[in-house]
PDB file of C-alpha atoms in Angstrom:
ATOM      1  CA  MET A   1      19.865 -14.274  15.518  1.00 46.00           C
ATOM      2  CA  ASP A   2      22.665 -12.203  17.059  1.00 46.00           C
ATOM      3  CA  VAL A   3      22.988 -13.785  20.504  1.00 41.00           C
ATOM      4  CA  GLU A   4      25.602 -11.330  21.803  1.00 42.00           C
ATOM      5  CA  LEU A   5      23.382  -8.304  21.205  1.00 48.00           C
ATOM      6  CA  ASN A   6      20.128 -10.257  21.673  1.00 56.00           C
ATOM      7  CA  VAL A   7      18.806  -8.811  18.407  1.00 68.00           C
ATOM      8  CA  THR A   8      16.811 -10.829  15.888  1.00 83.00           C
ATOM      9  CA  TYR A   9      17.626 -10.026  12.261  1.00 88.00           C
ATOM     10  CA  ILE A  10      15.398 -10.803   9.278  1.00 90.00           C
ATOM     11  CA  ILE A  11      16.765 -11.336   5.769  1.00 90.00           C
ATOM     12  CA  LEU A  12      14.944  -9.415   3.016  1.00 89.00           C
ATOM     13  CA  ASP A  13      14.928 -11.891   0.129  1.00 86.00           C
ATOM     14  CA  GLY A  14      12.745 -10.064  -2.390  1.00 83.00           C
ATOM     15  CA  TYR A  15      15.489  -8.650  -4.606  1.00 84.00           C
ATOM     16  CA  VAL A  16      16.333 -10.043  -8.041  1.00 82.00           C
ATOM     17  CA  GLU A  17      20.040 -10.342  -8.987  1.00 80.00           C
ATOM     18  CA  MET A  18      21.073  -7.700  -6.459  1.00 81.00           C
ATOM     19  CA  HIS A  19      24.813  -8.238  -7.135  1.00 82.00           C
ATOM     20  CA  LYS A  20      24.295  -7.435 -10.818  1.00 84.00           C
ATOM     21  CA  TYR A  21      21.822  -4.519 -10.663  1.00 84.00           C
ATOM     22  CA  ARG A  22      22.507  -2.916  -7.245  1.00 89.00           C
ATOM     23  CA  TYR A  23      23.766   0.405  -8.650  1.00 91.00           C
ATOM     24  CA  LEU A  24      20.959   0.594 -11.220  1.00 90.00           C
ATOM     25  CA  TYR A  25      18.425  -0.072  -8.441  1.00 88.00           C
ATOM     26  CA  PHE A  26      20.040   2.618  -6.297  1.00 93.00           C
ATOM     27  CA  VAL A  27      20.057   5.311  -9.004  1.00 94.00           C
ATOM     28  CA  LEU A  28      16.461   4.601 -10.062  1.00 91.00           C
ATOM     29  CA  MET A  29      15.066   4.536  -6.532  1.00 92.00           C
ATOM     30  CA  PHE A  30      17.099   7.526  -5.346  1.00 95.00           C
ATOM     31  CA  THR A  31      15.816   9.527  -8.340  1.00 95.00           C
ATOM     32  CA  ALA A  32      12.266   8.378  -7.608  1.00 93.00           C
ATOM     33  CA  TYR A  33      12.579   9.355  -3.934  1.00 94.00           C
ATOM     34  CA  ILE A  34      13.815  12.859  -4.825  1.00 95.00           C
ATOM     35  CA  LEU A  35      10.956  13.258  -7.331  1.00 94.00           C
ATOM     36  CA  ILE A  36       8.414  12.074  -4.743  1.00 94.00           C
ATOM     37  CA  ILE A  37       9.687  14.532  -2.116  1.00 94.00           C
ATOM     38  CA  CYS A  38       9.922  17.465  -4.538  1.00 93.00           C
ATOM     39  CA  SER A  39       6.600  16.937  -6.346  1.00 91.00           C
ATOM     40  CA  ASN A  40       4.527  16.309  -3.221  1.00 93.00           C
ATOM     41  CA  CYS A  41       6.162  19.085  -1.192  1.00 93.00           C
ATOM     42  CA  THR A  42       5.764  21.581  -4.069  1.00 92.00           C
ATOM     43  CA  VAL A  43       1.998  21.087  -4.170  1.00 92.00           C
ATOM     44  CA  VAL A  44       1.752  21.161  -0.358  1.00 93.00           C
ATOM     45  CA  CYS A  45       3.739  24.434  -0.250  1.00 93.00           C
ATOM     46  CA  LEU A  46       1.488  25.993  -2.906  1.00 91.00           C
ATOM     47  CA  ILE A  47      -1.567  25.066  -0.841  1.00 92.00           C
ATOM     48  CA  CYS A  48       0.020  26.580   2.293  1.00 92.00           C
ATOM     49  CA  ILE A  49       1.134  29.791   0.574  1.00 92.00           C
ATOM     50  CA  HIS A  50      -1.970  30.746  -1.418  1.00 88.00           C
ATOM     51  CA  ARG A  51      -4.994  31.804   0.606  1.00 87.00           C
ATOM     52  CA  ASN A  52      -7.489  30.816  -2.095  1.00 87.00           C
ATOM     53  CA  LEU A  53      -6.342  27.211  -1.535  1.00 88.00           C
ATOM     54  CA  HIS A  54      -7.100  27.304   2.196  1.00 90.00           C
ATOM     55  CA  GLU A  55     -10.339  25.379   1.673  1.00 91.00           C
ATOM     56  CA  PRO A  56     -11.172  21.927   3.089  1.00 92.00           C
ATOM     57  CA  MET A  57     -10.760  20.229  -0.299  1.00 90.00           C
ATOM     58  CA  TYR A  58      -7.197  21.499  -0.743  1.00 91.00           C
ATOM     59  CA  ILE A  59      -6.329  20.909   2.912  1.00 94.00           C
ATOM     60  CA  PHE A  60      -7.322  17.251   2.489  1.00 93.00           C
ATOM     61  CA  ILE A  61      -5.218  17.076  -0.695  1.00 92.00           C
ATOM     62  CA  ALA A  62      -2.236  18.491   1.225  1.00 93.00           C
ATOM     63  CA  ALA A  63      -2.768  15.885   3.962  1.00 94.00           C
ATOM     64  CA  LEU A  64      -2.881  13.130   1.328  1.00 92.00           C
ATOM     65  CA  LEU A  65       0.400  14.319  -0.200  1.00 93.00           C
ATOM     66  CA  ILE A  66       2.049  14.583   3.236  1.00 94.00           C
ATOM     67  CA  ASN A  67       0.906  10.987   3.755  1.00 93.00           C
ATOM     68  CA  SER A  68       2.791  10.004   0.584  1.00 91.00           C
ATOM     69  CA  VAL A  69       5.973  11.740   1.775  1.00 94.00           C
ATOM     70  CA  LEU A  70       5.796  10.039   5.184  1.00 94.00           C
ATOM     71  CA  TYR A  71       5.135   6.657   3.594  1.00 92.00           C
ATOM     72  CA  SER A  72       8.050   7.012   1.181  1.00 93.00           C
ATOM     73  CA  THR A  73      10.363   8.159   3.988  1.00 94.00           C
ATOM     74  CA  ALA A  74       9.474   5.028   5.969  1.00 92.00           C
ATOM     75  CA  ILE A  75      10.422   2.801   3.006  1.00 92.00           C
ATOM     76  CA  TYR A  76      13.006   4.437   0.727  1.00 94.00           C
ATOM     77  CA  PRO A  77      15.984   5.157   3.050  1.00 94.00           C
ATOM     78  CA  LYS A  78      16.123   1.471   4.062  1.00 93.00           C
ATOM     79  CA  LEU A  79      15.828   0.402   0.398  1.00 92.00           C
ATOM     80  CA  LEU A  80      18.711   2.679  -0.601  1.00 93.00           C
ATOM     81  CA  ILE A  81      20.887   1.308   2.215  1.00 93.00           C
ATOM     82  CA  ASP A  82      20.063  -2.263   1.145  1.00 92.00           C
ATOM     83  CA  PHE A  83      21.058  -1.587  -2.467  1.00 90.00           C
ATOM     84  CA  LEU A  84      24.592  -0.678  -1.355  1.00 90.00           C
ATOM     85  CA  SER A  85      24.916  -3.367   1.342  1.00 89.00           C
ATOM     86  CA  ASP A  86      26.302  -6.872   1.007  1.00 86.00           C
ATOM     87  CA  LYS A  87      23.486  -8.244   3.163  1.00 87.00           C
ATOM     88  CA  GLN A  88      19.878  -7.080   3.005  1.00 90.00           C
ATOM     89  CA  ILE A  89      18.804  -7.477   6.620  1.00 91.00           C
ATOM     90  CA  ILE A  90      16.617  -5.634   9.119  1.00 92.00           C
ATOM     91  CA  SER A  91      16.116  -6.085  12.852  1.00 91.00           C
ATOM     92  CA  TYR A  92      12.800  -7.598  13.919  1.00 89.00           C
ATOM     93  CA  SER A  93      11.838  -4.483  15.921  1.00 88.00           C
ATOM     94  CA  ALA A  94      12.630  -2.194  12.959  1.00 91.00           C
ATOM     95  CA  CYS A  95      10.685  -4.510  10.646  1.00 90.00           C
ATOM     96  CA  LEU A  96       7.675  -4.417  12.951  1.00 89.00           C
ATOM     97  CA  CYS A  97       7.904  -0.605  13.107  1.00 91.00           C
ATOM     98  CA  GLN A  98       8.137  -0.316   9.317  1.00 91.00           C
ATOM     99  CA  GLY A  99       5.110  -2.567   8.854  1.00 88.00           C
ATOM    100  CA  LEU A 100       3.209  -0.544  11.445  1.00 91.00           C
ATOM    101  CA  ILE A 101       3.888   2.730   9.610  1.00 91.00           C
ATOM    102  CA  HIS A 102       3.099   1.106   6.254  1.00 89.00           C
ATOM    103  CA  TYR A 103      -0.424   0.083   7.290  1.00 90.00           C
ATOM    104  CA  ILE A 104      -1.196   3.181   9.376  1.00 93.00           C
ATOM    105  CA  LEU A 105      -0.491   5.459   6.407  1.00 92.00           C
ATOM    106  CA  ALA A 106      -2.224   3.124   3.939  1.00 89.00           C
ATOM    107  CA  TYR A 107      -5.441   3.076   5.974  1.00 91.00           C
ATOM    108  CA  SER A 108      -5.124   6.836   6.607  1.00 94.00           C
ATOM    109  CA  GLU A 109      -5.206   7.329   2.860  1.00 91.00           C
ATOM    110  CA  PHE A 110      -8.582   5.593   2.585  1.00 92.00           C
ATOM    111  CA  LEU A 111      -9.996   7.731   5.419  1.00 94.00           C
ATOM    112  CA  LEU A 112      -8.623  10.936   3.867  1.00 94.00           C
ATOM    113  CA  LEU A 113     -10.198  10.016   0.520  1.00 91.00           C
ATOM    114  CA  ALA A 114     -13.484   9.380   2.362  1.00 93.00           C
ATOM    115  CA  ALA A 115     -13.238  12.816   4.023  1.00 94.00           C
ATOM    116  CA  MET A 116     -12.588  14.383   0.611  1.00 91.00           C
ATOM    117  CA  SER A 117     -15.624  12.663  -0.871  1.00 91.00           C
ATOM    118  CA  TYR A 118     -17.784  13.953   2.001  1.00 93.00           C
ATOM    119  CA  ASP A 119     -16.466  17.467   1.387  1.00 92.00           C
ATOM    120  CA  ARG A 120     -17.364  17.221  -2.312  1.00 89.00           C
ATOM    121  CA  TYR A 121     -20.795  15.806  -1.452  1.00 90.00           C
ATOM    122  CA  VAL A 122     -21.602  18.748   0.828  1.00 91.00           C
ATOM    123  CA  SER A 123     -20.163  21.262  -1.665  1.00 87.00           C
ATOM    124  CA  ILE A 124     -22.157  19.996  -4.657  1.00 85.00           C
ATOM    125  CA  CYS A 125     -25.304  18.556  -3.077  1.00 85.00           C
ATOM    126  CA  LYS A 126     -25.747  21.057  -0.212  1.00 87.00           C
ATOM    127  CA  PRO A 127     -23.973  24.226  -1.395  1.00 85.00           C
ATOM    128  CA  LEU A 128     -25.994  26.615   0.831  1.00 87.00           C
ATOM    129  CA  GLN A 129     -25.038  24.641   3.956  1.00 91.00           C
ATOM    130  CA  TYR A 130     -21.396  24.094   2.988  1.00 90.00           C
ATOM    131  CA  ALA A 131     -19.912  26.919   5.086  1.00 89.00           C
ATOM    132  CA  ALA A 132     -21.886  25.840   8.155  1.00 91.00           C
ATOM    133  CA  ILE A 133     -20.989  22.126   7.825  1.00 91.00           C
ATOM    134  CA  MET A 134     -17.366  22.212   6.638  1.00 92.00           C
ATOM    135  CA  LYS A 135     -15.983  24.574   9.263  1.00 91.00           C
ATOM    136  CA  LYS A 136     -12.323  24.626  10.321  1.00 91.00           C
ATOM    137  CA  THR A 137     -13.143  22.533  13.379  1.00 93.00           C
ATOM    138  CA  THR A 138     -14.903  19.907  11.239  1.00 93.00           C
ATOM    139  CA  THR A 139     -11.917  19.743   8.883  1.00 94.00           C
ATOM    140  CA  GLY A 140      -9.531  19.443  11.843  1.00 93.00           C
ATOM    141  CA  VAL A 141     -11.550  16.644  13.441  1.00 95.00           C
ATOM    142  CA  LEU A 142     -11.696  14.685  10.160  1.00 95.00           C
ATOM    143  CA  LEU A 143      -7.925  15.049   9.688  1.00 95.00           C
ATOM    144  CA  ALA A 144      -7.223  13.948  13.256  1.00 95.00           C
ATOM    145  CA  LEU A 145      -9.499  10.901  12.942  1.00 95.00           C
ATOM    146  CA  ALA A 146      -7.920   9.948   9.601  1.00 94.00           C
ATOM    147  CA  TRP A 147      -4.553   9.484  11.336  1.00 93.00           C
ATOM    148  CA  LEU A 148      -5.461   8.553  14.917  1.00 94.00           C
ATOM    149  CA  VAL A 149      -8.005   5.801  14.186  1.00 94.00           C
ATOM    150  CA  PRO A 150      -5.551   3.738  12.060  1.00 94.00           C
ATOM    151  CA  VAL A 151      -2.831   4.256  14.709  1.00 93.00           C
ATOM    152  CA  CYS A 152      -5.077   2.783  17.408  1.00 93.00           C
ATOM    153  CA  GLU A 153      -6.385  -0.127  15.337  1.00 91.00           C
ATOM    154  CA  VAL A 154      -3.001  -1.154  13.907  1.00 90.00           C
ATOM    155  CA  ALA A 155      -1.344  -0.818  17.345  1.00 89.00           C
ATOM    156  CA  VAL A 156      -3.851  -3.347  18.734  1.00 89.00           C
ATOM    157  CA  ALA A 157      -2.928  -5.753  15.909  1.00 86.00           C
ATOM    158  CA  VAL A 158       0.772  -5.415  16.769  1.00 84.00           C
ATOM    159  CA  SER A 159       0.017  -6.145  20.439  1.00 83.00           C
ATOM    160  CA  PHE A 160      -1.073  -9.658  19.396  1.00 82.00           C
ATOM    161  CA  THR A 161       2.497 -10.409  18.276  1.00 81.00           C
ATOM    162  CA  VAL A 162       4.405  -9.250  21.395  1.00 74.00           C
ATOM    163  CA  ASP A 163       5.051 -12.719  22.857  1.00 76.00           C
ATOM    164  CA  ILE A 164       5.168 -14.708  19.616  1.00 81.00           C
ATOM    165  CA  LYS A 165       8.489 -16.252  18.575  1.00 84.00           C
ATOM    166  CA  LEU A 166       9.866 -16.378  15.040  1.00 85.00           C
ATOM    167  CA  CYS A 167      10.551 -19.715  13.367  1.00 85.00           C
ATOM    168  CA  GLY A 168      11.590 -18.190  10.038  1.00 83.00           C
ATOM    169  CA  PHE A 169      14.063 -15.399   9.363  1.00 87.00           C
ATOM    170  CA  THR A 170      13.758 -14.891   5.597  1.00 88.00           C
ATOM    171  CA  LEU A 171      11.104 -12.487   4.329  1.00 86.00           C
ATOM    172  CA  LYS A 172      10.065 -12.771   0.692  1.00 83.00           C
ATOM    173  CA  GLY A 173       9.950  -9.041   0.089  1.00 83.00           C
ATOM    174  CA  ILE A 174      11.982  -5.826   0.033  1.00 86.00           C
ATOM    175  CA  PHE A 175      10.220  -4.202   2.974  1.00 89.00           C
ATOM    176  CA  CYS A 176       8.093  -5.360   5.894  1.00 87.00           C
ATOM    177  CA  ASN A 177       4.357  -5.903   5.395  1.00 82.00           C
ATOM    178  CA  ASN A 178       1.902  -8.666   6.244  1.00 80.00           C
ATOM    179  CA  SER A 179       4.401 -11.259   4.933  1.00 80.00           C
ATOM    180  CA  LEU A 180       6.016 -10.941   8.364  1.00 83.00           C
ATOM    181  CA  PHE A 181       3.175 -13.010   9.866  1.00 81.00           C
ATOM    182  CA  SER A 182       4.323 -16.036   7.828  1.00 80.00           C
ATOM    183  CA  LEU A 183       7.540 -16.133   9.902  1.00 85.00           C
ATOM    184  CA  TYR A 184       5.782 -16.718  13.232  1.00 86.00           C
ATOM    185  CA  CYS A 185       5.968 -20.157  14.829  1.00 85.00           C
ATOM    186  CA  VAL A 186       2.209 -20.299  15.393  1.00 81.00           C
ATOM    187  CA  HIS A 187      -0.747 -19.123  13.374  1.00 77.00           C
ATOM    188  CA  LEU A 188      -2.896 -16.768  15.437  1.00 76.00           C
ATOM    189  CA  GLU A 189      -6.553 -17.142  14.493  1.00 81.00           C
ATOM    190  CA  ALA A 190      -7.434 -14.066  16.576  1.00 82.00           C
ATOM    191  CA  LEU A 191      -4.891 -11.956  14.646  1.00 82.00           C
ATOM    192  CA  SER A 192      -6.277 -13.123  11.297  1.00 81.00           C
ATOM    193  CA  VAL A 193      -9.851 -12.279  12.360  1.00 86.00           C
ATOM    194  CA  TYR A 194      -8.785  -8.896  13.701  1.00 87.00           C
ATOM    195  CA  GLY A 195      -6.894  -8.227  10.448  1.00 84.00           C
ATOM    196  CA  VAL A 196     -10.104  -8.817   8.491  1.00 84.00           C
ATOM    197  CA  ILE A 197     -11.981  -6.464  10.853  1.00 89.00           C
ATOM    198  CA  ILE A 198      -9.369  -3.722  10.316  1.00 90.00           C
ATOM    199  CA  LEU A 199      -9.558  -4.244   6.551  1.00 86.00           C
ATOM    200  CA  LEU A 200     -13.341  -3.839   6.662  1.00 89.00           C
ATOM    201  CA  ASN A 201     -13.244  -0.761   8.923  1.00 90.00           C
ATOM    202  CA  MET A 202     -10.276   1.026   7.386  1.00 88.00           C
ATOM    203  CA  ALA A 203     -10.578   0.127   3.701  1.00 88.00           C
ATOM    204  CA  LEU A 204     -13.874  -1.443   2.601  1.00 89.00           C
ATOM    205  CA  LEU A 205     -16.244   0.854   4.548  1.00 93.00           C
ATOM    206  CA  PRO A 206     -14.465   4.052   3.407  1.00 92.00           C
ATOM    207  CA  VAL A 207     -14.569   2.810  -0.207  1.00 91.00           C
ATOM    208  CA  LEU A 208     -18.305   2.036   0.054  1.00 92.00           C
ATOM    209  CA  PHE A 209     -18.884   5.484   1.609  1.00 94.00           C
ATOM    210  CA  ILE A 210     -16.938   7.121  -1.239  1.00 91.00           C
ATOM    211  CA  LEU A 211     -18.937   5.224  -3.866  1.00 90.00           C
ATOM    212  CA  PHE A 212     -22.181   6.219  -2.124  1.00 92.00           C
ATOM    213  CA  THR A 213     -21.294   9.935  -1.982  1.00 91.00           C
ATOM    214  CA  TYR A 214     -20.094  10.022  -5.589  1.00 88.00           C
ATOM    215  CA  THR A 215     -23.241   8.214  -6.725  1.00 87.00           C
ATOM    216  CA  ARG A 216     -25.310  10.906  -4.978  1.00 87.00           C
ATOM    217  CA  ILE A 217     -23.147  13.599  -6.588  1.00 85.00           C
ATOM    218  CA  LEU A 218     -23.638  11.989 -10.005  1.00 83.00           C
ATOM    219  CA  ILE A 219     -27.420  11.860  -9.560  1.00 83.00           C
ATOM    220  CA  ILE A 220     -27.631  15.481  -8.345  1.00 82.00           C
ATOM    221  CA  SER A 221     -25.270  16.867 -11.011  1.00 79.00           C
ATOM    222  CA  TYR A 222     -26.987  14.947 -13.828  1.00 77.00           C
ATOM    223  CA  GLY A 223     -30.221  16.771 -13.087  1.00 73.00           C
ATOM    224  CA  SER A 224     -28.556  20.161 -12.634  1.00 72.00           C
ATOM    225  CA  CYS A 225     -27.139  22.791 -14.930  1.00 73.00           C
ATOM    226  CA  ARG A 226     -23.985  22.433 -17.002  1.00 74.00           C
ATOM    227  CA  GLU A 227     -21.911  24.443 -14.500  1.00 73.00           C
ATOM    228  CA  VAL A 228     -22.692  21.993 -11.659  1.00 70.00           C
ATOM    229  CA  ARG A 229     -21.806  19.013 -13.879  1.00 75.00           C
ATOM    230  CA  ARG A 230     -18.503  20.650 -14.839  1.00 76.00           C
ATOM    231  CA  LYS A 231     -17.643  21.380 -11.199  1.00 72.00           C
ATOM    232  CA  ALA A 232     -18.451  17.809 -10.202  1.00 74.00           C
ATOM    233  CA  ALA A 233     -16.285  16.381 -12.996  1.00 74.00           C
ATOM    234  CA  HIS A 234     -13.302  18.646 -12.289  1.00 75.00           C
ATOM    235  CA  THR A 235     -13.220  18.005  -8.535  1.00 74.00           C
ATOM    236  CA  CYS A 236     -14.408  14.381  -8.252  1.00 79.00           C
ATOM    237  CA  LEU A 237     -12.587  12.720 -11.161  1.00 80.00           C
ATOM    238  CA  PRO A 238      -9.052  13.148  -9.684  1.00 81.00           C
ATOM    239  CA  HIS A 239     -10.230  11.686  -6.352  1.00 81.00           C
ATOM    240  CA  LEU A 240     -11.785   8.675  -8.079  1.00 82.00           C
ATOM    241  CA  MET A 241      -8.621   8.083 -10.133  1.00 82.00           C
ATOM    242  CA  VAL A 242      -6.497   8.136  -6.971  1.00 83.00           C
ATOM    243  CA  LEU A 243      -8.961   5.825  -5.185  1.00 84.00           C
ATOM    244  CA  ILE A 244      -8.984   3.254  -8.006  1.00 83.00           C
ATOM    245  CA  ASN A 245      -5.201   3.321  -8.315  1.00 79.00           C
ATOM    246  CA  PHE A 246      -4.606   2.983  -4.575  1.00 82.00           C
ATOM    247  CA  SER A 247      -7.262   0.281  -4.121  1.00 82.00           C
ATOM    248  CA  CYS A 248      -5.648  -1.882  -6.810  1.00 78.00           C
ATOM    249  CA  LEU A 249      -2.217  -1.591  -5.169  1.00 75.00           C
ATOM    250  CA  ILE A 250      -3.554  -2.343  -1.678  1.00 77.00           C
ATOM    251  CA  THR A 251      -5.459  -5.340  -3.062  1.00 77.00           C
ATOM    252  CA  TYR A 252      -2.103  -6.729  -4.192  1.00 73.00           C
ATOM    253  CA  ASP A 253      -0.514  -6.066  -0.803  1.00 70.00           C
ATOM    254  CA  VAL A 254      -3.322  -7.655   1.205  1.00 69.00           C
ATOM    255  CA  ILE A 255      -4.295 -10.617  -0.979  1.00 67.00           C
ATOM    256  CA  ILE A 256      -1.555 -11.480  -3.467  1.00 61.00           C
ATOM    257  CA  VAL A 257       1.245 -11.297  -0.885  1.00 58.00           C
ATOM    258  CA  ARG A 258      -0.445 -14.178   0.966  1.00 60.00           C
ATOM    259  CA  LEU A 259      -0.101 -16.279  -2.204  1.00 60.00           C
ATOM    260  CA  GLU A 260       3.573 -15.363  -2.645  1.00 57.00           C
ATOM    261  CA  SER A 261       4.786 -18.954  -2.950  1.00 56.00           C
ATOM    262  CA  GLY A 262       3.096 -19.276  -6.327  1.00 63.00           C
ATOM    263  CA  ILE A 263       4.325 -15.968  -7.742  1.00 71.00           C
ATOM    264  CA  PRO A 264       7.718 -15.625  -9.494  1.00 75.00           C
ATOM    265  CA  LYS A 265      10.248 -13.548  -7.568  1.00 76.00           C
ATOM    266  CA  SER A 266      10.640 -11.002 -10.376  1.00 79.00           C
ATOM    267  CA  ALA A 267       6.847 -10.506 -10.570  1.00 76.00           C
ATOM    268  CA  ARG A 268       6.664  -9.919  -6.803  1.00 77.00           C
ATOM    269  CA  LEU A 269       9.462  -7.353  -7.039  1.00 80.00           C
ATOM    270  CA  ILE A 270       7.775  -5.467  -9.895  1.00 79.00           C
ATOM    271  CA  MET A 271       4.425  -5.329  -8.075  1.00 77.00           C
ATOM    272  CA  THR A 272       6.064  -4.256  -4.797  1.00 78.00           C
ATOM    273  CA  LEU A 273       7.993  -1.506  -6.566  1.00 79.00           C
ATOM    274  CA  GLN A 274       4.704  -0.226  -8.006  1.00 78.00           C
ATOM    275  CA  VAL A 275       3.306   0.115  -4.479  1.00 78.00           C
ATOM    276  CA  VAL A 276       6.266   2.207  -3.291  1.00 84.00           C
ATOM    277  CA  LEU A 277       7.073   3.946  -6.583  1.00 83.00           C
ATOM    278  CA  TYR A 278       3.985   4.489  -8.683  1.00 80.00           C
ATOM    279  CA  HIS A 279       1.420   5.727  -6.187  1.00 81.00           C
ATOM    280  CA  PRO A 280       3.462   8.426  -4.349  1.00 88.00           C
ATOM    281  CA  LEU A 281       4.287   9.934  -7.775  1.00 87.00           C
ATOM    282  CA  PHE A 282       0.757   9.476  -9.104  1.00 85.00           C
ATOM    283  CA  ASN A 283      -0.949  11.693  -6.481  1.00 86.00           C
ATOM    284  CA  PRO A 284       0.883  15.004  -7.082  1.00 87.00           C
ATOM    285  CA  ILE A 285       0.694  14.538 -10.861  1.00 85.00           C
ATOM    286  CA  ILE A 286      -3.066  13.939 -10.785  1.00 84.00           C
ATOM    287  CA  TYR A 287      -3.842  16.774  -8.370  1.00 83.00           C
ATOM    288  CA  GLY A 288      -1.310  19.108  -9.969  1.00 78.00           C
ATOM    289  CA  LEU A 289      -2.706  18.643 -13.471  1.00 74.00           C
ATOM    290  CA  LYS A 290      -6.391  17.960 -12.866  1.00 74.00           C
ATOM    291  CA  MET A 291      -7.225  20.439 -10.074  1.00 79.00           C
ATOM    292  CA  LYS A 292      -7.705  23.764 -11.843  1.00 78.00           C
ATOM    293  CA  GLU A 293      -6.558  26.116  -9.051  1.00 82.00           C
ATOM    294  CA  ILE A 294      -3.471  24.051  -8.186  1.00 85.00           C
ATOM    295  CA  SER A 295      -2.575  23.709 -11.866  1.00 83.00           C
ATOM    296  CA  LYS A 296      -2.833  27.499 -12.301  1.00 86.00           C
ATOM    297  CA  HIS A 297      -0.426  28.180  -9.428  1.00 81.00           C
ATOM    298  CA  LEU A 298       1.955  25.474 -10.688  1.00 83.00           C
ATOM    299  CA  ARG A 299       2.118  27.119 -14.126  1.00 83.00           C
ATOM    300  CA  LYS A 300       2.905  30.466 -12.503  1.00 84.00           C
ATOM    301  CA  LEU A 301       5.637  28.852 -10.410  1.00 81.00           C
ATOM    302  CA  PHE A 302       7.217  27.211 -13.451  1.00 81.00           C
ATOM    303  CA  CYS A 303       7.127  30.534 -15.330  1.00 82.00           C
ATOM    304  CA  VAL A 304       8.929  32.259 -12.441  1.00 78.00           C
ATOM    305  CA  VAL A 305      11.529  29.480 -12.219  1.00 75.00           C
ATOM    306  CA  THR A 306      12.077  29.646 -16.007  1.00 75.00           C
ATOM    307  CA  LEU A 307      12.566  33.421 -15.907  1.00 75.00           C
ATOM    308  CA  LEU A 308      15.000  33.194 -12.984  1.00 73.00           C
ATOM    309  CA  SER A 309      17.001  30.443 -14.707  1.00 68.00           C
ATOM    310  CA  HIS A 310      17.537  32.743 -17.701  1.00 63.00           C
TER     311      HIS A 310
END
């Protein structure tokens, strides 16, 4: 606690042998951050530039990749500063803000994946009605809800903590997440219940909706011609891979972090790095390689860059 400035600082104690590996950490994470920004922004720019990619499916993909860039920007700059600092600390207000952004964007990802699954369901199961259902206004409303609903629900959760004092000032992590609640002097039952409600609304229900729509797609495509089955596989498989990957990482963040006392520090660091490192790089690779139209434009871009470099 800095009494003179009346600012509460929290120590980030999730690093392993920082004094020994600080420059290695910095180089690896700085490289990862540049790759995340470049790979995600490249695919987003391709979707913006090419008119044949101005369809709801690609717009949702662009939104998902923008989500990854925003998430990484909320985490990485602070990590890079910590790697080069003697003390890894963060103010309580900044920590609360970082945790807020972390969960807003995480829950937004589930809602965006749900919107994508609905788009694929309409496209494959109701192709004649697709243009009438998935209009620009529908796409815009789904995008707005995917970001605004998590903002409102997470903001209510933060309001529970306004008047609560901290009894601990050491966070067992490298960035702020639900581990912050373990530092409060009192355990709020209402906050725990509301956290479960948010998890059900923002994560479990979207996942169940996605599984339902893809089950319907599987049933419809199985009884259809080969072309419909191929279309379903090419467009739905990348979404399912992203969903499975992201769900596993969020499961760690929500459940395993609460059991942190029984997990070795190095194991916690490795799992946390996967949340901030693996997933933001996974999305553009999957959509860039597996989505036929995006992959085609990427190959053309690489050919142009290769020619210009020579």
